[in-house]
């Protein structure tokens, strides 16, 4: 089998490597020559300098996997690739797109006879070695075409992947997945911060996190990573308390509001990230002034 991969950022490059090592030939493109050069020595991988060359090298039905950030760059690339494809070909969007965009794109492409698959991909920097969890949506015939690729990317051929349903369902499931991730991360961080503040016990947070990894109901990959960080207490000293949010948490919170489904943990975890970004500074200043106004309390300048 042969696949076109568009986008060779860290995730896209590692997915390309995993596919090639599983025996799938990959024709890879990125606008950055440096990104293309990073895969130049990879077996079963050919890096090319244009989208046209990618499409021309693929047998029908062509499968082109786009691994780019959500937004305009994905939209523009998808339109450009679609203009080069034929009826029966497949475009896979493996980025973290909004599922509503994926539904819209599927309809537009179907009018041209091109299949669209939205694939939520989880695994981060460890996916190359451990495999990726892939939740994807699309028509059954499109799912059958991409299944060999998904099996090669997954932790095992039979685990860690699921055809969730029609177009849009894959990115919807990935959106909720990331909202859950926000809540889990926040709970671990808050619990460990609470123990760090209890100075009278002089708790060894690294030892506690390591102990929790074995038999505890809170054991998880996130806890594994946290235990690794805490083995070196000094590692936190150089870290700025700023946590970015990349979009999926916002979409999850908005979806909960629209559906009328209570999701307080995920929503509050998102708010905590906003606070870490300094977005509560103005409100905090006003609170300090209010407190000074009614109670005469000093304001720190």
Coordinates of C-alpha atoms in Angstrom, one line a residue:
X1 CA 0.0 0.0 0.0
X2 CA 1.1 3.6 -0.6
X3 CA 0.0 6.7 1.2
X4 CA 0.5 10.4 0.8
X5 CA 1.3 12.3 4.0
X6 CA 1.0 16.1 4.0
X7 CA 2.5 17.9 7.0
X8 CA 5.8 16.7 8.6
X9 CA 5.7 18.4 12.0
X10 CA 6.7 16.2 14.9
X11 CA 3.5 14.2 14.9
X12 CA 3.3 13.9 11.1
X13 CA 6.9 12.9 10.8
X14 CA 6.7 10.2 13.5
X15 CA 3.5 8.8 12.0
X16 CA 5.3 8.6 8.6
X17 CA 8.2 6.7 10.2
X18 CA 5.8 4.3 11.9
X19 CA 3.9 3.6 8.7
X20 CA 7.2 3.1 6.8
X21 CA 8.4 0.7 9.4
X22 CA 5.1 -1.2 9.1
X23 CA 5.8 -1.8 5.4
X24 CA 3.6 1.0 4.0
X25 CA 5.3 3.2 1.4
X26 CA 4.8 7.0 2.1
X27 CA 5.1 9.9 -0.3
X28 CA 5.6 12.8 2.1
X29 CA 5.3 16.6 1.6
X30 CA 5.9 19.6 3.7
X31 CA 6.3 23.2 2.7
X32 CA 9.5 23.3 4.8
X33 CA 12.5 21.9 3.1
X34 CA 14.1 21.2 6.5
X35 CA 11.1 19.1 7.5
X36 CA 11.4 17.1 4.3
X37 CA 15.1 16.7 4.9
X38 CA 14.4 15.2 8.3
X39 CA 12.9 12.1 6.6
X40 CA 15.3 11.9 3.7
X41 CA 17.0 8.8 5.0
X42 CA 13.8 6.9 6.1
X43 CA 13.3 3.6 4.3
X44 CA 10.1 3.3 2.2
X45 CA 9.6 7.1 2.4
X46 CA 10.0 9.5 -0.5
X47 CA 9.9 13.2 0.3
X48 CA 8.8 15.5 -2.5
X49 CA 8.5 19.2 -3.1
X50 CA 4.9 19.6 -4.2
X51 CA 1.4 18.4 -3.6
X52 CA 1.1 17.5 -7.3
X53 CA 4.1 15.1 -7.0
X54 CA 2.4 13.4 -4.0
X55 CA -0.8 12.8 -5.9
X56 CA 0.9 11.7 -9.1
X57 CA 2.9 9.0 -7.2
X58 CA -0.2 7.4 -5.6
X59 CA -2.2 4.5 -7.1
X60 CA -6.0 4.6 -7.2
X61 CA -7.8 4.9 -5.0
X62 CA -5.4 7.5 -3.7
X63 CA -5.3 8.2 0.1
X64 CA -3.8 11.5 1.2
X65 CA -3.4 12.1 5.0
X66 CA -3.2 15.7 6.0
X67 CA -1.5 16.3 9.4
X68 CA -1.6 20.1 9.9
X69 CA -2.9 22.5 12.6
X70 CA -6.6 23.1 12.6
X71 CA -7.7 26.3 10.8
X72 CA -6.8 28.0 7.5
X73 CA -3.8 26.0 6.7
X74 CA -5.8 22.8 6.8
X75 CA -8.7 24.3 4.8
X76 CA -6.4 25.7 2.1
X77 CA -4.4 22.4 1.8
X78 CA -7.6 20.3 1.7
X79 CA -9.0 22.5 -1.1
X80 CA -5.7 22.2 -3.0
X81 CA -5.4 18.5 -2.6
X82 CA -9.1 17.9 -3.6
X83 CA -8.4 19.7 -6.9
X84 CA -5.8 17.1 -7.7
X85 CA -7.8 14.0 -6.8
X86 CA -10.4 11.9 -8.6
X87 CA -13.7 10.2 -7.8
X88 CA -13.2 7.4 -5.2
X89 CA -10.0 8.9 -3.7
X90 CA -9.8 9.6 0.1
X91 CA -8.6 12.6 2.1
X92 CA -7.9 12.0 5.8
X93 CA -7.7 15.0 8.2
X94 CA -5.6 13.8 11.1
X95 CA -5.4 17.2 12.8
X96 CA -7.5 18.4 15.7
X97 CA -10.2 20.1 13.6
X98 CA -13.5 21.2 14.9
X99 CA -16.0 18.4 14.1
X100 CA -18.4 20.9 12.5
X101 CA -15.7 21.8 10.0
X102 CA -15.2 18.1 9.3
X103 CA -18.9 17.6 8.6
X104 CA -18.9 20.5 6.2
X105 CA -15.8 19.3 4.4
X106 CA -17.3 15.8 4.0
X107 CA -20.4 17.2 2.3
X108 CA -18.3 19.4 0.0
X109 CA -16.0 16.6 -1.0
X110 CA -18.8 14.1 -1.5
X111 CA -20.3 16.3 -4.2
X112 CA -17.1 15.6 -6.1
X113 CA -17.1 11.9 -5.3
X114 CA -14.1 12.2 -3.0
X115 CA -14.3 10.5 0.4
X116 CA -13.4 12.4 3.6
X117 CA -12.3 10.8 6.8
X118 CA -11.8 12.8 10.0
X119 CA -9.2 11.1 12.3
X120 CA -8.6 12.1 15.9
X121 CA -5.1 11.0 16.8
X122 CA -3.7 10.7 20.3
X123 CA -0.3 9.5 21.4
X124 CA 1.9 12.5 21.3
X125 CA 5.7 12.1 21.1
X126 CA 5.4 8.5 22.3
X127 CA 3.3 7.4 19.4
X128 CA 6.2 6.3 17.2
X129 CA 7.3 3.7 19.7
X130 CA 3.9 2.8 21.4
X131 CA 1.4 3.5 18.6
X132 CA -1.4 6.0 18.3
X133 CA -5.0 5.8 19.5
X134 CA -7.1 6.7 16.4
X135 CA -10.7 7.5 16.5
X136 CA -12.1 8.2 13.0
X137 CA -15.3 9.0 11.2
X138 CA -16.4 8.6 7.6
X139 CA -18.5 6.5 5.3
X140 CA -18.1 2.7 5.6
X141 CA -16.4 2.5 2.2
X142 CA -13.9 5.1 3.1
X143 CA -13.3 3.4 6.5
X144 CA -12.4 0.2 4.7
X145 CA -9.9 1.9 2.5
X146 CA -8.0 3.6 5.3
X147 CA -8.3 0.7 7.8
X148 CA -4.9 -0.9 6.9
X149 CA -3.2 2.5 7.5
X150 CA -5.0 2.9 10.9
X151 CA -4.0 -0.6 11.9
X152 CA -0.4 0.1 11.2
X153 CA -0.5 3.3 13.3
X154 CA -2.4 1.8 16.2
X155 CA -0.7 0.2 19.2
X156 CA -1.7 -3.2 17.8
X157 CA -3.6 -4.1 14.7
X158 CA -6.7 -4.9 16.8
X159 CA -6.5 -2.4 19.6
X160 CA -6.4 1.4 20.0
X161 CA -8.5 2.3 16.9
X162 CA -12.2 2.7 16.2
X163 CA -14.4 3.7 13.3
X164 CA -16.7 5.9 15.4
X165 CA -19.4 6.6 12.8
X166 CA -20.2 9.1 10.0
X167 CA -18.0 12.1 9.1
X168 CA -17.4 14.4 12.0
X169 CA -17.7 11.6 14.6
X170 CA -14.0 11.0 14.8
X171 CA -13.1 14.6 15.6
X172 CA -16.1 14.9 18.0
X173 CA -14.8 11.9 20.0
X174 CA -11.3 13.3 20.0
X175 CA -12.6 16.7 21.2
X176 CA -14.3 15.0 24.2
X177 CA -11.2 12.9 24.7
X178 CA -9.2 16.1 25.1
X179 CA -11.7 17.7 27.4
X180 CA -11.4 14.6 29.7
X181 CA -7.7 15.0 29.5
X182 CA -7.9 18.6 30.7
X183 CA -9.9 17.4 33.7
X184 CA -7.5 14.5 34.6
X185 CA -4.5 16.7 34.3
X186 CA -6.0 19.4 36.5
X187 CA -7.0 17.0 39.2
X188 CA -3.5 15.5 39.4
X189 CA -1.9 18.9 39.4
X190 CA -4.3 20.2 42.2
X191 CA -3.9 17.2 44.4
X192 CA -0.1 17.3 44.2
X193 CA -0.1 21.0 44.8
X194 CA -2.2 20.5 47.9
X195 CA 0.3 18.0 49.3
X196 CA 3.2 20.2 48.4
X197 CA 1.6 23.0 50.5
X198 CA 1.3 20.8 53.6
X199 CA 4.9 21.5 54.6
X200 CA 4.6 20.0 58.1
X201 CA 4.6 16.5 56.7
X202 CA 7.6 17.1 54.4
X203 CA 5.9 14.8 51.8
X204 CA 8.0 13.3 49.0
X205 CA 5.8 13.9 46.0
X206 CA 7.9 11.9 43.7
X207 CA 7.6 8.8 46.0
X208 CA 3.9 9.3 46.4
X209 CA 3.3 9.6 42.6
X210 CA 5.5 6.5 42.0
X211 CA 3.5 4.6 44.7
X212 CA 0.2 5.6 43.1
X213 CA 1.3 4.1 39.8
X214 CA 1.0 0.6 41.2
X215 CA -2.4 -0.6 42.2
X216 CA -4.1 2.8 42.8
X217 CA -7.3 3.7 41.1
X218 CA -5.7 6.9 39.9
X219 CA -2.9 5.2 38.0
X220 CA -2.6 6.4 34.4
X221 CA -0.2 7.4 31.7
X222 CA -0.5 11.0 32.9
X223 CA 0.5 9.9 36.4
X224 CA 3.4 8.0 34.9
X225 CA 4.6 11.2 33.2
X226 CA 4.1 13.2 36.4
X227 CA 6.1 10.7 38.5
X228 CA 9.0 11.1 36.0
X229 CA 8.9 14.9 36.3
X230 CA 8.8 14.8 40.1
X231 CA 11.9 12.6 40.4
X232 CA 13.8 15.8 39.8
X233 CA 12.3 18.5 41.9
X234 CA 14.5 21.1 40.3
X235 CA 12.8 20.5 37.0
X236 CA 9.8 22.6 38.1
X237 CA 11.9 25.6 39.1
X238 CA 12.6 26.5 35.5
X239 CA 9.0 26.1 34.3
X240 CA 6.8 29.1 33.9
X241 CA 3.2 28.5 35.3
X242 CA 1.6 29.1 31.9
X243 CA -0.6 26.3 30.4
X244 CA -1.7 26.8 26.8
X245 CA -5.0 25.6 25.4
X246 CA -5.2 24.5 21.8
X247 CA -8.9 24.6 21.1
X248 CA -10.4 21.3 21.9
X249 CA -11.1 22.2 25.5
X250 CA -13.0 25.3 24.4
X251 CA -15.0 23.3 21.9
X252 CA -15.9 20.7 24.5
X253 CA -17.1 23.3 27.0
X254 CA -19.2 25.0 24.3
X255 CA -20.7 21.7 23.2
X256 CA -21.7 20.9 26.7
X257 CA -23.5 24.2 26.9
X258 CA -25.3 23.7 23.6
X259 CA -26.4 20.1 24.5
X260 CA -27.3 21.1 28.1
X261 CA -25.1 18.4 29.5
X262 CA -23.3 19.4 32.7
X263 CA -19.5 19.2 32.3
X264 CA -18.2 21.2 35.3
X265 CA -14.9 19.5 35.7
X266 CA -13.8 19.9 32.1
X267 CA -15.1 23.5 32.0
X268 CA -13.3 24.5 35.2
X269 CA -10.1 22.8 34.0
X270 CA -10.3 25.0 30.9
X271 CA -10.9 28.1 33.1
X272 CA -7.8 27.2 35.1
X273 CA -5.7 27.2 31.9
X274 CA -7.1 30.7 31.1
X275 CA -6.1 31.8 34.6
X276 CA -2.5 30.5 34.1
X277 CA -2.3 32.6 31.0
X278 CA -2.9 35.8 32.9
X279 CA -6.4 36.2 31.7
X280 CA -7.7 36.7 35.2
X281 CA -5.3 39.6 36.0
X282 CA -7.8 42.4 35.3
X283 CA -10.5 40.7 37.4
X284 CA -8.1 40.0 40.2
X285 CA -7.0 43.7 40.3
X286 CA -10.7 44.8 40.5
X287 CA -11.3 42.3 43.3
X288 CA -8.4 43.7 45.2
X289 CA -9.7 47.3 44.8
X290 CA -13.3 46.2 45.8
X291 CA -11.9 44.6 49.0
X292 CA -10.0 47.8 49.7
X293 CA -13.1 49.9 49.1
X294 CA -15.4 48.2 51.5
X295 CA -13.0 46.9 54.1
X296 CA -10.0 49.2 53.9
X297 CA -7.7 46.3 53.1
X298 CA -4.3 47.1 51.7
X299 CA -3.7 46.7 47.9
X300 CA -0.3 45.3 46.8
X301 CA 1.3 47.6 44.3

